[in-house]
Each structure stands twice: as structure tokens, then as C-alpha cells.
């Protein structure tokens, strides 16, 4: 390998990305265009991308624009002779991973973007690349029957090794999270990118036809893409009195079926009314498409369940060209249910010809073109760069003020259960200037004492998650000049450990709400200045997803055990609502009480749930209005169908569920348990189930749901967003800065 090659000058903060897709850049198709647009979007986001090519370049149709960008570097394995034994069909996935590891050993990339399932599986096994992978998922199972145990295992390995999983559509993200728990919290939306040069052609405004109706298809020729059926459209339109031409651009004919490939090639060569342009530079393909009247993206009905969005549809829309495409829920969301050029499910060539005959009307074409143009405007390079910029900031944040990466602050995080601290630990670990190590205890009391002693001697700052035996240990072994932070939860407050803790050894006890901070001071007798409030975090970016139709009629409860969560009150709210409107339902996402041995072994707990569930079965208002969903981390996808999340508990230390609902675009509904008014604004609080039901019904019936959910989302973003809470923790760890208190019931911009 040529180790003297210099990469491009780093833009922005000097972040560097390695990009490799298992795609041939010589072939003009959606996957190759993805590689080009991903590199361009990374460069636009202020990152220096290096694109590793799969095959020897025989045409620079897609690589030439990248060569002209000084921020981009291209690595050509064949031309540069980077590896021995290269075959005629381009790099194998094994060779690609080997080359990525070699390149990374020399340049140390901040992120590695990969596309291709087999490639991603191998990259996930690389100790060198694991943790920095940004995996773009397309060729993955998209239906339950395809989700074999082997497929789930592969996807789990990919998810664990990836920093982000880039999903084309919300549908794909939700499906993936439901099937692969490890994908939750890592799956991010990254739709196709439409990149058009400023001087790219635009379709002419729709007008009366001055010749044949010109149809255009660009891309690969394959059975499920209906390209052979498209060849018959000019003849079918002629039978309807509409002269037509079909322009087909591309040179990749799928040959899985030799007979089909022969027929397709023959159709391209000798069909009347069909003009085959072959493979042409992208600029020429755009010019040809812009000179036509209607684009074609009509596919076999088998593809209606696809969770991917065609880049070609968006590209044609950006040109101002109306497109014929299958009617699917995804396409209806994109273009509207009344889009005039949908091919109905299962439509054959004759039915598509009927729809195309309508396109001879300039008014209809103009309406369809505007729908496609408006849809494509949401997928521009600028939008993609904004998305990537946010992801880059989350994955590769700058070092906090007051730290030096050459002499990092040494931080230990110790505890028996770190699930509530995971995202904070990930953030702290990603910060230049901090060296973070974990001391994970086997249980509340069991741990590797030698390792804990070693870490106690090493650390500048120790964070004890839970005020338990871990806090007692690190207080006992605290060194002069070392700082000790202890986060106390509701669980420990009434236990023995706070009374045994030498508070003089502790620099700060962290509580998640003002109410519990006050209670902690009273019960423990600790000095007021030792107890600080640092709220729980809400991943507002992950939760911010479009609501499904009818969400305003669905109530949600997350976690109903133990009995102090009071599902009986939630059922009371639902009963009151269904007396007025049977459209209201309740979705419960939770383990069942019998799944917890320590709950089900208590007679009073068992009696409570038996009574509540008996009432649920017998009351006709409730029996058909409650759905129980499995417990799992796919909360963000589940919340898409939830309009209101109920908090009906006897008491809570914080209760994240209503905040997560608000961040998802729903409305929190909270009973006034002790301290609720220190976490949520009064407008979301209710004195009893009847008042809660009345408020929910009025919000929906009076058309105030959208305004309420905008206000709720703004409040949670302002006070509890993950990035804000991370900054609070960083300030406390690095500088000892006490966070400013949350101020509720103040106007927050919606």
C-alpha cells in the first residue's frame, strides 16, 4: 500500500470518515448513487470523507464530481495495487474489510460508513472497526417470515458493533427495532439524498402535448422492477389513442433468469416506441429525464411491502417530473392519498396504461409534478448534511472546556446496574479529554475488590450509580484531591446505606427531582449544599417520530408493576373516556406482574392484579379497549401510535414515560403524586382519574391536541433533552458546576 499518499485537508473540526459500499460505481443504479451522495453529504457536513472503491474505474460518471471536491479522497484498490489477488468483479467483502482496516491503521478515521449486509457482518467482527461503524441498512429482511434466527443474530451483531444504524425510512427503523432489541437507541433516520447540480435541467411546465407522451425509466432492468412490462406501454397507449415513447436509461440487466434477460435485451433492441439510451453519465440521464413528461417507478406487487424508498422517484420529483408508482402506505404518506398517478395494487400493464392515458391532460400532470417536487424537497443534500451534522456532533463531540486530551481527566463509573446511566456513560466516553473506565459490580455487594481498589487509586473522579455498597466502598477508599459523586435513586432512600455513608467524603449526591432532593436532605440529615438536582435525560431526537393516524385516541401506559403503578386508575380513565367515545383505547407496554417473582410472591400484590384483571374482563367498556404489548426497548416505535401517556402512580421519583411521550409528539397526563409538580408543568397534572379523562376528552374533541403536543414537546426539549443533561453532567464532573434548576410553567416556544 502507498503510505505516502496524502488525504484531503480536513474541514470543520478535522473529522474523517471512511466510506465503502459493496457497489460498483461504474454502474448507474441507486446503490451507486447512494455512495456518491453519502460522500457529498459528509463533505457538506464538515467531515473529510475517503471513499474506497470496489472496482476498477471504467467510467467516471459518478466519481468525477467527487474528484473535483478537495475535501474528498478516492482510494482505487485496482489502480493503486492496494491488495494482491484482486479478482475481475471487484473487492470481495473479506477483501474490503481487510483494506478498511489497513487504511484505518494509517489514518484512524472517526467513523466508518458501510453498506451491504455481508460486508457489515464481517466489519462487525473487526475489533479495529467495531464501535465506529455507521451501517446503512438496505438488503435486510423486511418481513416477519424473513426474520430467521440466523438473520436476527447477524443483525444483532451488526447493531452491537455500530455507533449508528442508518435507516432509509421510518417503517424500516420501526420494523428493525421491533425485531432486534440491540438496534434500539442506535437506529437513526437517514432517507435517500437527492443531489442535483445548480445547472441541472428541470422539466418544462406541463402543457398540451406537442407530440408523443414521453415516458422515462432510469436504473437497472430486473423482473420485479417491471421493466419488461414497461416495454409494452407505448403499444398499449397507442390502442387508447395516445401516441407515446418510452425512453429507458441504464445498462445493468439482471441475468438470474437467462430467459428473462434474453427477452429484456430483445425488447430494448427492437420494440417500437422504445428508445434505449444505454448507460450514460448522470448529467445526461437527468437531461433525458427532464425532457420527458412522466417518469416510471411501477414495480411488481411483491415490492409493495418494501420498507425502502426509491431514490429515482425523488430524483425525478426534484426535476419537476411526475412519476407513476405503486400505491402503498409509504407512498401515500409521501405524496398524499389522492395523488393522481398511483398504480393500484396488483395493476398490470393495461391498467397502468389507463392511468398514463390520463397524464395526457396537462392539468393532471402539473398537479402530480408539484406533489413530486414538494416531496423531493425534503430529501436535499442540505437536509442530509444537517442530519449528518447532528449525528457527527453526537458521536464525536468536542472536548469540554478545562480538559486536555494529552492529560485526560480519569473518571470511573461504578455500580451493579448501569442501565439508567448507559447513554450518559457513552457520551462521557466519547469526550476528548476524559478517560472513562467502568467498574461493573456483579450485584449490589459482589464485585472484584482488586479491580475496584485499583480504579479507586487511579481515578480523579468517581461516579457511583446507586447509593449502595459501591458508594460506601469508594468513600472508604477516597484519596485526597479525588472527587466522589453519588447518584441516589428512590430504591436506596429508605435502605440502610445512606445512613452508613460518610457524607464528608462525598462531593455531591445527585437526585433526579427537587422533591426527592428535599426528601433526601430530610431523611439523611445531609447538608443542603451536598445534595444537587440533575434530572433524568430524555432522548428527544430518537423519540421524535411522526405519529400514526388516530394516535390521539390511544392512551398508553409503560410499566404497570408493582401495584403502586396503579393500572386500576388507568382503567378508570379509559372507562370514563369510552363512555363518551368508543374510539379511545389503552395500550399497555409492560412485563406482567407474574414475570417478577418478588412481586408475584406477595399475596397483596397478587390479589390487586387479580382484582384489576377480573374487572378488565367483565366490564364491556374495557374488555375491547385494552391491548397489552410486550415489554422491550422499542419504546420510540411503540409511541408512534400513542397520543397520551398516563402516569397514575401512588408515587414516582421522576417517571420518564410521560416525558418520553411528550418528546414523541404526544401529551403527558399525570396524577398529582408527590413531587410531580417539580417535574411537569401544572397544565399536565390532574387531581383524579375523572379530571384526567375530562381533560383528555376536551383536548381531542375541541381540536387542541396538536397545540398541546407541540407545547409538551417544547417543554421536554427545553428541560430534559439528552444533550442538555449530558452537558450538565460534564460540567459537574469536570468543573464541579452545580446545574441550574429546571424552571417549570414558564412560556416555552412551541
XYZ file of C-alpha atoms in Angstrom:
750
model
C 0.000 0.000 0.000
C 1.154 3.514 -0.799
C 1.703 5.002 2.668
C 2.927 8.315 1.243
C -0.455 9.238 -0.163
C -1.837 12.390 1.486
C -5.519 12.730 2.273
C -7.547 15.889 1.740
C -7.239 18.834 4.043
C -9.600 18.288 6.962
C -12.566 20.647 7.119
C -14.502 21.626 10.235
C -13.202 20.004 13.425
C -10.994 17.662 11.446
C -13.333 14.660 11.498
C -12.515 11.966 8.966
C -14.818 9.304 7.525
C -14.112 6.152 5.555
C -16.955 5.151 3.221
C -17.374 1.815 1.494
C -20.421 0.375 -0.190
C -20.500 -3.069 -1.746
C -21.491 -1.345 -5.007
C -19.886 -0.862 -8.409
C -19.532 2.846 -9.181
C -19.333 2.045 -12.906
C -22.993 1.001 -12.954
C -25.610 3.727 -12.734
C -28.099 2.483 -10.157
C -29.498 3.616 -6.821
C -26.828 1.944 -4.717
C -24.007 3.606 -6.660
C -25.741 6.978 -6.472
C -26.031 6.388 -2.706
C -22.240 6.108 -2.418
C -21.771 9.357 -4.298
C -24.410 11.256 -2.333
C -23.233 9.907 1.053
C -19.728 11.192 0.377
C -21.079 14.559 -0.779
C -23.330 14.872 2.276
C -20.477 14.069 4.669
C -18.307 16.692 2.999
C -21.141 19.219 3.220
C -21.472 18.404 6.945
C -17.830 19.382 7.522
C -16.278 15.931 7.519
C -13.417 14.761 5.271
C -14.613 11.553 3.572
C -12.434 8.931 1.939
C -14.321 6.695 -0.499
C -12.861 3.233 -1.014
C -13.935 1.986 -4.450
C -14.972 -1.600 -5.026
C -13.897 -1.977 -8.653
C -11.515 -0.575 -11.226
C -12.940 2.629 -12.684
C -14.029 2.174 -16.280
C -16.258 5.246 -16.384
C -16.075 8.346 -14.202
C -19.773 9.169 -14.488
C -20.158 9.056 -10.699
C -16.603 9.563 -9.480
C -15.747 12.707 -11.483
C -17.839 15.074 -9.283
C -16.098 13.634 -6.223
C -12.636 14.100 -7.752
C -13.377 17.811 -8.077
C -14.126 18.200 -4.330
C -10.923 18.983 -2.374
C -12.489 17.577 0.818
C -12.895 14.122 -0.742
C -10.271 11.414 -1.237
C -10.785 8.402 -3.522
C -8.889 5.188 -2.950
C -8.676 2.914 -6.014
C -7.632 -0.611 -4.967
C -7.001 -1.825 -8.513
C -5.208 1.216 -9.884
C -3.153 1.700 -6.687
C -2.489 -2.048 -6.304
C -3.538 -1.892 -2.669
C -4.052 -5.630 -2.338
C -2.841 -8.787 -4.019
C -5.222 -11.273 -5.611
C -7.934 -8.859 -6.736
C -10.492 -10.553 -8.983
C -12.271 -9.198 -12.062
C -15.560 -8.479 -10.269
C -14.263 -6.085 -7.649
C -13.434 -6.482 -3.985
C -14.986 -9.325 -2.059
C -16.461 -8.337 1.331
C -13.479 -10.014 3.009
C -11.004 -8.012 0.906
C -12.938 -4.802 1.533
C -12.793 -5.226 5.319
C -9.086 -6.035 5.142
C -8.435 -2.846 3.163
C -10.593 -0.749 5.506
C -8.576 -1.997 8.458
C -5.318 -1.160 6.665
C -6.466 2.329 5.725
C -7.731 2.947 9.256
C -4.435 1.796 10.754
C -2.713 4.581 8.832
C -5.266 7.385 9.067
C -7.509 6.489 12.069
C -10.964 7.512 10.872
C -13.541 8.886 13.268
C -16.327 6.912 11.589
C -16.613 4.124 9.046
C -19.729 4.124 6.860
C -20.589 0.784 5.263
C -23.387 -0.523 3.066
C -24.087 -4.180 2.281
C -25.279 -6.840 4.710
C -22.498 -9.396 4.150
C -19.926 -6.617 4.352
C -21.479 -5.248 7.552
C -21.439 -8.697 9.171
C -17.701 -9.009 8.516
C -16.966 -5.415 9.552
C -18.848 -6.028 12.822
C -16.402 -8.837 13.581
C -13.439 -6.486 13.197
C -12.103 -5.427 16.584
C -10.484 -2.458 14.894
C -13.649 -1.087 13.277
C -16.238 -2.096 15.871
C -17.824 0.854 17.646
C -17.165 3.332 14.829
C -19.363 1.703 12.189
C -22.222 3.690 10.716
C -24.105 0.919 8.950
C -26.531 1.798 6.169
C -29.196 -0.910 6.118
C -30.992 -1.854 2.924
C -30.566 -5.516 1.973
C -32.049 -6.780 5.230
C -35.189 -8.831 5.991
C -38.272 -6.642 5.675
C -40.985 -9.065 6.752
C -41.541 -11.414 9.686
C -41.135 -14.637 7.631
C -37.689 -13.455 6.518
C -36.570 -12.903 10.102
C -34.918 -16.244 10.697
C -32.903 -16.839 13.839
C -29.759 -16.517 11.761
C -30.852 -13.178 10.294
C -31.684 -11.780 13.741
C -28.322 -12.970 15.056
C -26.481 -11.267 12.196
C -28.410 -8.031 12.618
C -27.777 -8.105 16.369
C -24.032 -8.430 15.785
C -24.170 -5.518 13.342
C -26.167 -3.381 15.778
C -23.838 -4.071 18.709
C -20.764 -3.111 16.645
C -22.341 0.000 15.119
C -22.472 3.512 16.513
C -25.471 4.210 14.303
C -27.743 2.168 12.067
C -28.825 4.395 9.184
C -32.372 3.548 8.061
C -33.960 4.843 4.869
C -37.499 5.083 6.236
C -39.395 5.284 9.499
C -41.069 1.995 8.563
C -37.717 0.213 8.284
C -36.487 1.709 11.550
C -39.587 0.608 13.464
C -39.506 -2.903 11.982
C -35.826 -3.284 12.800
C -36.216 -2.095 16.399
C -39.107 -4.494 16.966
C -37.046 -7.436 15.719
C -33.584 -6.553 17.035
C -33.552 -5.038 20.549
C -29.884 -4.056 20.159
C -30.933 -1.664 17.379
C -32.982 0.489 19.767
C -31.272 3.777 20.521
C -28.899 3.311 17.568
C -31.334 3.364 14.650
C -31.495 6.797 13.069
C -33.410 8.050 10.087
C -31.272 8.767 7.037
C -33.503 8.962 3.947
C -32.218 8.892 0.363
C -30.376 12.017 -0.730
C -31.235 13.860 -3.923
C -28.208 15.711 -5.259
C -28.742 17.923 -8.296
C -26.182 20.391 -9.554
C -27.317 24.001 -9.775
C -27.187 23.836 -13.555
C -29.071 20.525 -13.689
C -32.005 20.594 -16.121
C -35.591 20.928 -14.923
C -38.694 19.517 -16.522
C -40.688 22.016 -18.525
C -44.029 23.165 -17.089
C -46.854 20.857 -18.074
C -48.538 21.901 -21.293
C -50.639 20.341 -24.027
C -48.704 17.580 -25.764
C -46.873 18.729 -28.888
C -46.006 15.171 -29.866
C -45.996 11.739 -28.223
C -46.318 11.344 -24.447
C -42.716 10.744 -23.448
C -42.214 8.255 -20.616
C -38.840 7.689 -18.947
C -37.295 4.944 -16.847
C -33.756 5.081 -15.432
C -31.998 2.352 -13.486
C -31.473 -1.380 -13.609
C -33.505 -3.848 -15.640
C -34.925 -6.574 -13.416
C -38.106 -8.698 -13.239
C -39.529 -7.162 -10.070
C -38.890 -3.675 -11.447
C -41.428 -4.452 -14.220
C -39.029 -3.217 -16.879
C -40.116 -5.874 -19.392
C -43.778 -4.963 -18.845
C -42.918 -1.284 -19.295
C -41.694 -2.058 -22.795
C -45.301 -2.754 -23.808
C -46.676 0.588 -22.598
C -46.199 2.556 -25.877
C -48.300 -0.012 -27.761
C -50.951 -0.098 -25.028
C -51.206 3.701 -25.051
C -51.453 3.760 -28.848
C -54.509 1.494 -28.528
C -56.025 4.183 -26.312
C -55.345 6.893 -28.841
C -52.343 8.354 -27.004
C -49.096 8.330 -29.038
C -46.210 7.565 -26.654
C -42.480 6.978 -26.479
C -40.621 5.145 -23.723
C -37.049 6.253 -23.003
C -35.051 3.731 -20.979
C -31.688 4.681 -19.479
C -29.349 2.088 -17.973
C -27.066 -0.791 -18.834
C -27.465 -3.288 -15.975
C -29.652 -6.264 -16.989
C -30.217 -8.817 -14.225
C -29.361 -12.281 -15.501
C -30.626 -14.505 -12.684
C -33.038 -15.866 -15.286
C -31.255 -16.212 -18.650
C -34.594 -16.434 -20.481
C -35.904 -13.236 -18.897
C -32.589 -11.459 -19.601
C -32.792 -12.528 -23.264
C -36.328 -11.175 -23.593
C -35.397 -7.916 -21.856
C -32.386 -7.374 -24.101
C -34.505 -8.112 -27.180
C -37.153 -5.621 -26.017
C -34.516 -2.913 -25.589
C -33.204 -3.558 -29.069
C -36.337 -3.836 -31.137
C -39.546 -2.545 -29.513
C -41.407 0.100 -31.473
C -41.742 3.304 -29.483
C -38.923 2.322 -27.080
C -35.702 4.318 -27.163
C -32.849 2.587 -25.298
C -30.102 5.030 -24.334
C -27.866 2.542 -22.508
C -25.610 3.688 -19.695
C -24.893 7.407 -19.855
C -23.292 9.946 -17.491
C -25.611 11.022 -14.702
C -25.908 14.561 -16.053
C -27.048 13.152 -19.403
C -29.524 10.831 -17.665
C -31.015 13.811 -15.848
C -31.255 15.778 -19.101
C -33.043 12.902 -20.817
C -35.488 12.538 -17.914
C -36.200 16.280 -17.760
C -37.091 16.236 -21.452
C -39.890 13.721 -20.824
C -43.429 14.089 -19.500
C -43.792 11.245 -16.964
C -41.332 9.080 -15.014
C -41.929 5.397 -14.315
C -41.339 3.627 -10.996
C -44.066 0.984 -11.325
C -42.950 -2.249 -9.698
C -44.173 -5.758 -9.053
C -46.741 -6.106 -6.274
C -44.224 -8.189 -4.299
C -42.310 -4.959 -3.651
C -45.270 -3.130 -2.122
C -44.154 -4.299 1.314
C -40.685 -2.822 0.818
C -39.532 -0.575 3.638
C -37.194 1.343 1.319
C -37.849 4.498 -0.663
C -36.765 4.779 -4.285
C -34.095 7.403 -4.874
C -35.175 7.560 -8.511
C -38.677 8.702 -7.541
C -37.224 11.550 -5.510
C -34.715 12.454 -8.195
C -37.431 12.712 -10.821
C -39.523 14.758 -8.428
C -36.614 17.148 -7.940
C -36.522 17.594 -11.717
C -40.199 18.544 -11.625
C -41.273 15.307 -13.300
C -44.461 13.472 -12.245
C -43.972 9.762 -11.544
C -46.152 6.683 -11.861
C -45.567 4.474 -8.807
C -47.360 1.830 -6.759
C -49.967 2.864 -4.231
C -48.535 1.860 -0.837
C -48.928 3.381 2.655
C -45.399 4.780 2.386
C -46.075 6.402 -0.992
C -49.410 7.761 0.234
C -47.602 9.387 3.158
C -45.082 10.818 0.716
C -47.457 12.154 -1.947
C -50.944 12.081 -0.434
C -53.719 9.517 -0.753
C -55.249 11.380 -3.715
C -52.074 11.528 -5.807
C -53.400 11.070 -9.379
C -50.735 8.765 -10.859
C -50.739 5.834 -8.488
C -50.680 2.316 -9.943
C -53.213 0.432 -7.867
C -52.115 -2.751 -6.043
C -51.574 -5.603 -8.482
C -52.058 -3.387 -11.531
C -50.983 -4.917 -14.845
C -49.654 -3.102 -17.912
C -53.151 -2.428 -19.246
C -54.252 -0.760 -16.002
C -51.057 1.296 -15.842
C -51.688 2.349 -19.445
C -55.155 3.551 -18.373
C -53.552 5.739 -15.688
C -50.939 7.038 -18.110
C -53.597 7.976 -20.648
C -54.899 10.436 -18.052
C -51.446 12.019 -17.948
C -52.067 13.452 -21.413
C -54.046 16.112 -19.513
C -51.592 18.949 -18.691
C -53.531 19.975 -15.550
C -53.249 16.479 -14.102
C -49.560 16.302 -14.968
C -48.965 19.689 -13.361
C -50.658 18.633 -10.122
C -48.714 15.359 -9.974
C -45.441 17.133 -10.783
C -45.940 19.623 -7.941
C -46.654 16.805 -5.469
C -43.445 15.038 -6.516
C -41.406 18.239 -6.417
C -42.617 19.125 -2.908
C -41.863 15.604 -1.685
C -38.346 15.648 -3.141
C -37.620 18.987 -1.447
C -37.478 17.107 1.872
C -34.541 14.997 0.681
C -31.989 17.539 -0.478
C -28.241 17.449 0.103
C -28.635 20.346 2.558
C -31.137 18.354 4.637
C -28.837 15.318 4.579
C -25.881 17.428 5.696
C -27.939 18.773 8.619
C -28.836 15.231 9.694
C -25.240 14.072 9.434
C -24.019 17.160 11.279
C -26.240 16.297 14.254
C -25.054 12.685 14.209
C -21.416 13.748 13.980
C -21.847 16.045 16.961
C -23.453 13.236 18.970
C -20.849 10.631 18.016
C -17.750 12.827 18.013
C -18.320 15.752 20.398
C -15.655 18.323 21.089
C -13.656 18.161 24.299
C -15.143 20.009 27.289
C -13.543 23.252 28.364
C -10.944 22.738 31.046
C -9.709 19.358 29.827
C -6.614 18.374 27.865
C -6.713 15.238 25.665
C -2.983 14.827 26.295
C -3.615 14.582 30.057
C -7.218 13.392 30.287
C -9.343 13.556 33.404
C -9.618 9.990 34.755
C -13.232 9.035 35.505
C -14.626 5.819 36.998
C -18.310 4.865 36.818
C -19.162 2.199 39.413
C -22.371 0.316 40.068
C -24.202 -3.007 39.936
C -26.804 -1.873 37.389
C -25.840 0.811 34.909
C -28.887 0.643 32.611
C -30.064 4.104 33.689
C -26.588 5.502 33.100
C -25.714 3.849 29.780
C -26.322 6.799 27.471
C -24.541 9.175 29.837
C -21.580 6.786 30.010
C -21.479 6.589 26.200
C -21.372 10.374 25.996
C -18.666 10.739 28.620
C -16.592 8.027 26.940
C -16.800 9.851 23.606
C -15.428 13.120 25.022
C -11.814 14.009 24.230
C -10.151 14.965 27.486
C -11.876 12.260 29.559
C -10.575 8.742 30.142
C -13.586 6.745 31.356
C -13.492 3.266 32.876
C -16.330 1.147 34.243
C -16.411 -0.805 37.486
C -19.435 -3.032 36.930
C -20.355 -4.901 40.123
C -21.883 -8.364 39.840
C -24.611 -7.440 42.306
C -25.274 -4.855 44.974
C -22.480 -6.253 47.150
C -20.415 -8.559 44.934
C -17.509 -7.089 42.968
C -13.863 -7.594 42.032
C -12.254 -5.889 45.027
C -8.805 -5.843 43.444
C -10.101 -4.047 40.354
C -12.173 -1.627 42.435
C -9.156 -0.783 44.616
C -7.025 -0.283 41.518
C -9.611 2.052 39.985
C -10.011 3.951 43.268
C -6.263 4.610 43.248
C -6.331 5.635 39.577
C -9.361 7.919 39.293
C -9.602 11.692 39.536
C -13.411 11.490 39.694
C -15.604 8.570 40.783
C -19.299 8.389 39.917
C -21.299 5.863 41.927
C -24.556 4.928 40.223
C -26.849 3.998 43.155
C -26.101 4.945 46.740
C -25.340 1.397 47.842
C -22.314 -0.651 48.910
C -20.433 0.760 45.923
C -20.710 4.261 47.387
C -19.579 3.019 50.792
C -16.548 1.309 49.215
C -15.389 4.304 47.206
C -15.972 6.683 50.117
C -13.775 4.461 52.284
C -11.018 4.398 49.644
C -11.260 8.014 48.539
C -7.895 9.727 48.003
C -7.090 13.388 48.810
C -7.982 15.575 45.837
C -10.262 12.942 44.348
C -13.918 13.836 43.846
C -16.777 11.419 44.587
C -20.240 11.832 43.061
C -23.107 9.560 44.146
C -26.439 9.300 42.319
C -29.242 8.287 44.657
C -32.494 6.712 43.435
C -35.793 6.132 45.208
C -34.768 2.489 45.879
C -31.905 3.359 48.248
C -33.502 6.260 50.070
C -35.266 4.038 52.595
C -32.435 1.469 52.805
C -29.512 1.273 55.238
C -26.708 2.550 53.001
C -27.331 6.332 53.072
C -27.205 6.222 56.882
C -23.815 4.481 56.732
C -22.294 6.773 54.100
C -19.647 9.227 55.308
C -21.114 12.321 53.682
C -17.901 14.262 54.330
C -16.203 12.042 51.754
C -18.864 12.820 49.130
C -18.657 15.931 46.971
C -22.205 15.718 45.630
C -25.255 13.483 45.985
C -27.310 13.659 42.816
C -31.099 13.318 42.834
C -33.300 13.427 39.734
C -36.023 15.726 41.091
C -36.303 18.611 43.558
C -38.856 16.685 45.624
C -36.528 13.725 46.185
C -33.603 16.040 46.816
C -35.601 17.692 49.596
C -36.686 14.303 50.949
C -33.085 13.078 50.870
C -31.879 16.068 52.889
C -34.628 15.498 55.460
C -34.255 11.737 55.848
C -30.458 11.548 55.670
C -29.771 14.798 57.502
C -27.124 15.748 54.950
C -26.024 19.345 54.359
C -28.209 21.091 51.791
C -25.258 22.036 49.588
C -24.214 18.388 49.247
C -27.474 17.371 47.532
C -27.928 18.598 43.972
C -30.635 18.061 41.373
C -29.681 16.730 37.957
C -32.749 15.477 36.055
C -33.193 12.308 34.099
C -32.459 12.526 30.395
C -34.892 12.077 27.526
C -33.545 11.159 24.090
C -35.686 13.697 22.268
C -34.021 13.026 18.907
C -34.716 9.281 18.986
C -38.282 9.772 20.169
C -39.224 12.496 17.681
C -41.096 10.416 15.094
C -44.285 11.024 13.108
C -47.469 9.910 14.828
C -49.647 7.280 13.180
C -53.217 8.217 12.179
C -55.617 8.109 15.119
C -52.912 8.367 17.769
C -54.925 10.978 19.654
C -57.428 8.243 20.616
C -54.817 5.893 22.085
C -53.728 6.140 25.706
C -50.502 4.490 26.798
C -49.018 3.122 29.995
C -45.406 1.918 30.226
C -44.692 -0.384 33.151
C -47.578 -1.423 35.428
C -45.716 -3.360 38.137
C -45.678 -3.193 41.114
C -49.181 -2.243 42.175
C -48.186 1.304 43.136
C -48.161 1.993 39.356
C -51.978 1.759 39.693
C -53.262 0.283 36.465
C -56.722 0.356 38.092
C -56.660 4.140 37.831
C -55.610 3.900 34.190
C -58.595 1.623 33.536
C -60.822 4.142 35.299
C -59.592 6.888 32.945
C -60.265 4.664 29.934
C -63.759 3.760 31.157
C -64.702 7.418 31.507
C -63.433 8.170 28.006
C -65.134 5.196 26.338
C -68.437 6.208 27.872
C -68.165 9.273 25.634
C -66.290 7.926 22.644
C -65.592 4.247 21.899
C -62.604 5.199 19.734
C -60.455 5.638 22.846
C -58.259 2.637 23.684
C -55.440 1.877 26.117
C -52.135 0.256 25.098
C -50.037 -1.169 27.946
C -46.341 -1.854 27.305
C -45.056 -3.789 30.276
C -43.959 -7.047 31.766
C -46.777 -8.756 33.604
C -46.653 -8.829 37.417
C -46.131 -12.610 37.419
C -42.900 -12.052 35.479
C -41.394 -10.597 38.691
C -41.035 -13.268 41.371
C -40.592 -10.667 44.103
C -43.950 -9.131 43.191
C -45.984 -12.271 42.479
C -44.907 -13.933 45.742
C -46.592 -11.169 47.738
C -50.250 -12.045 48.447
C -51.382 -8.416 48.462
C -49.780 -7.766 45.058
C -51.310 -10.885 43.521
C -54.740 -10.027 44.928
C -54.513 -6.498 43.482
C -53.778 -7.687 39.923
C -56.333 -10.496 40.023
C -58.971 -7.952 41.008
C -57.898 -5.439 38.326
C -57.761 -8.030 35.526
C -61.093 -9.546 36.585
C -62.633 -6.099 36.267
C -60.995 -5.656 32.873
C -62.539 -8.887 31.551
C -66.025 -8.275 32.916
C -66.558 -4.608 32.073
C -67.750 -4.335 28.431
C -66.383 -0.805 28.224
C -62.900 -2.108 28.989
C -62.816 -5.619 27.541
C -62.428 -4.477 23.935
C -60.460 -1.340 24.679
C -57.166 -2.589 26.153
C -54.152 -4.045 24.354
C -51.105 -5.480 26.147
C -47.829 -5.094 24.231
C -44.578 -6.892 25.060
C -42.018 -5.261 27.293
C -38.954 -4.169 25.327
C -36.675 -1.283 24.400
C -38.605 -0.373 21.213
C -40.453 2.400 23.055
C -39.831 5.046 20.390
C -41.526 2.977 17.680
C -44.355 1.991 20.044
C -45.041 5.619 20.971
C -45.841 6.467 17.342
C -49.374 5.214 17.965
C -49.768 6.764 21.431
C -51.404 10.166 21.885
C -51.477 10.396 25.701
C -49.287 8.564 28.230
C -50.764 8.145 31.705
C -48.894 8.400 34.986
C -51.365 7.208 37.622
C -48.865 6.024 40.257
C -49.035 6.490 44.004
C -45.509 7.909 43.865
C -42.557 8.252 41.485
C -39.072 9.693 41.692
C -39.326 11.112 38.167
C -41.379 8.850 35.845
C -39.888 9.083 32.389
C -42.843 7.644 30.470
C -44.877 10.895 30.240
C -41.738 12.840 29.280
C -40.911 10.287 26.585
C -44.461 10.554 25.290
C -44.154 14.339 25.107
C -40.847 14.069 23.265
C -42.538 11.704 20.795
C -45.196 14.285 19.988
C -47.819 13.134 22.479
C -49.326 14.657 25.617
C -48.428 13.688 29.202
C -51.298 13.012 31.606
C -50.043 12.898 35.202
C -51.831 12.499 38.511
C -50.523 14.741 41.273
C -48.305 12.220 43.014
C -45.809 13.819 45.444
C -43.270 15.880 43.535
C -44.994 15.659 40.153
C -45.296 19.446 40.070
C -41.491 19.774 40.298
C -41.021 17.736 37.100
C -44.041 18.525 34.918
C -45.901 21.775 34.348
C -49.251 22.134 36.073
C -51.102 22.005 32.745
C -50.305 18.273 32.508
C -51.323 17.467 36.116
C -54.764 16.194 37.195
C -56.264 15.669 40.639
C -58.001 12.349 39.929
C -58.820 9.929 37.082
C -62.116 11.654 36.306
C -60.385 15.024 35.853
C -57.709 13.362 33.707
C -60.348 11.772 31.458
C -62.200 15.071 31.149
C -59.026 16.915 30.120
C -58.059 14.278 27.547
C -61.532 14.245 26.000
C -61.681 18.030 25.815
C -58.223 18.238 24.243
C -59.268 15.898 21.429
C -62.898 16.969 20.992
C -62.042 20.677 20.888
C -59.238 20.222 18.344
C -56.454 21.214 20.762
C -54.398 18.020 20.516
C -51.812 19.389 18.071
C -51.278 22.583 20.077
C -50.978 20.626 23.334
C -48.446 18.172 21.966
C -46.307 20.956 20.486
C -46.193 22.661 23.877
C -45.382 19.394 25.675
C -42.580 18.535 23.268
C -41.079 22.011 23.629
C -41.148 21.749 27.437
C -39.342 18.412 27.499
C -36.749 19.532 24.952
C -36.068 22.675 26.950
C -35.628 20.897 30.274
C -34.649 17.240 29.798
C -33.126 16.735 26.343
C -30.272 14.222 26.385
C -27.690 16.665 25.042
C -28.585 19.242 27.698
C -28.422 16.719 30.560
C -25.100 15.435 29.197
C -23.724 18.986 29.347
C -24.922 19.278 32.952
C -23.142 16.069 33.908
C -19.995 17.113 32.078
C -19.933 20.437 33.912
C -20.381 18.717 37.270
C -17.648 16.148 36.541
C -15.075 18.494 35.045
C -15.631 21.697 36.992
C -17.892 20.769 39.885
C -20.519 23.111 38.437
C -23.928 22.681 40.085
C -26.678 22.579 37.406
C -29.209 25.369 37.198
C -32.638 24.236 38.451
C -35.403 23.480 35.976
C -37.990 26.273 35.849
C -41.489 24.993 35.089
C -44.667 26.765 33.986
C -42.816 29.380 32.015
C -43.657 30.068 28.360
C -41.690 27.709 26.115
C -41.665 28.329 22.343
C -43.616 25.571 20.588
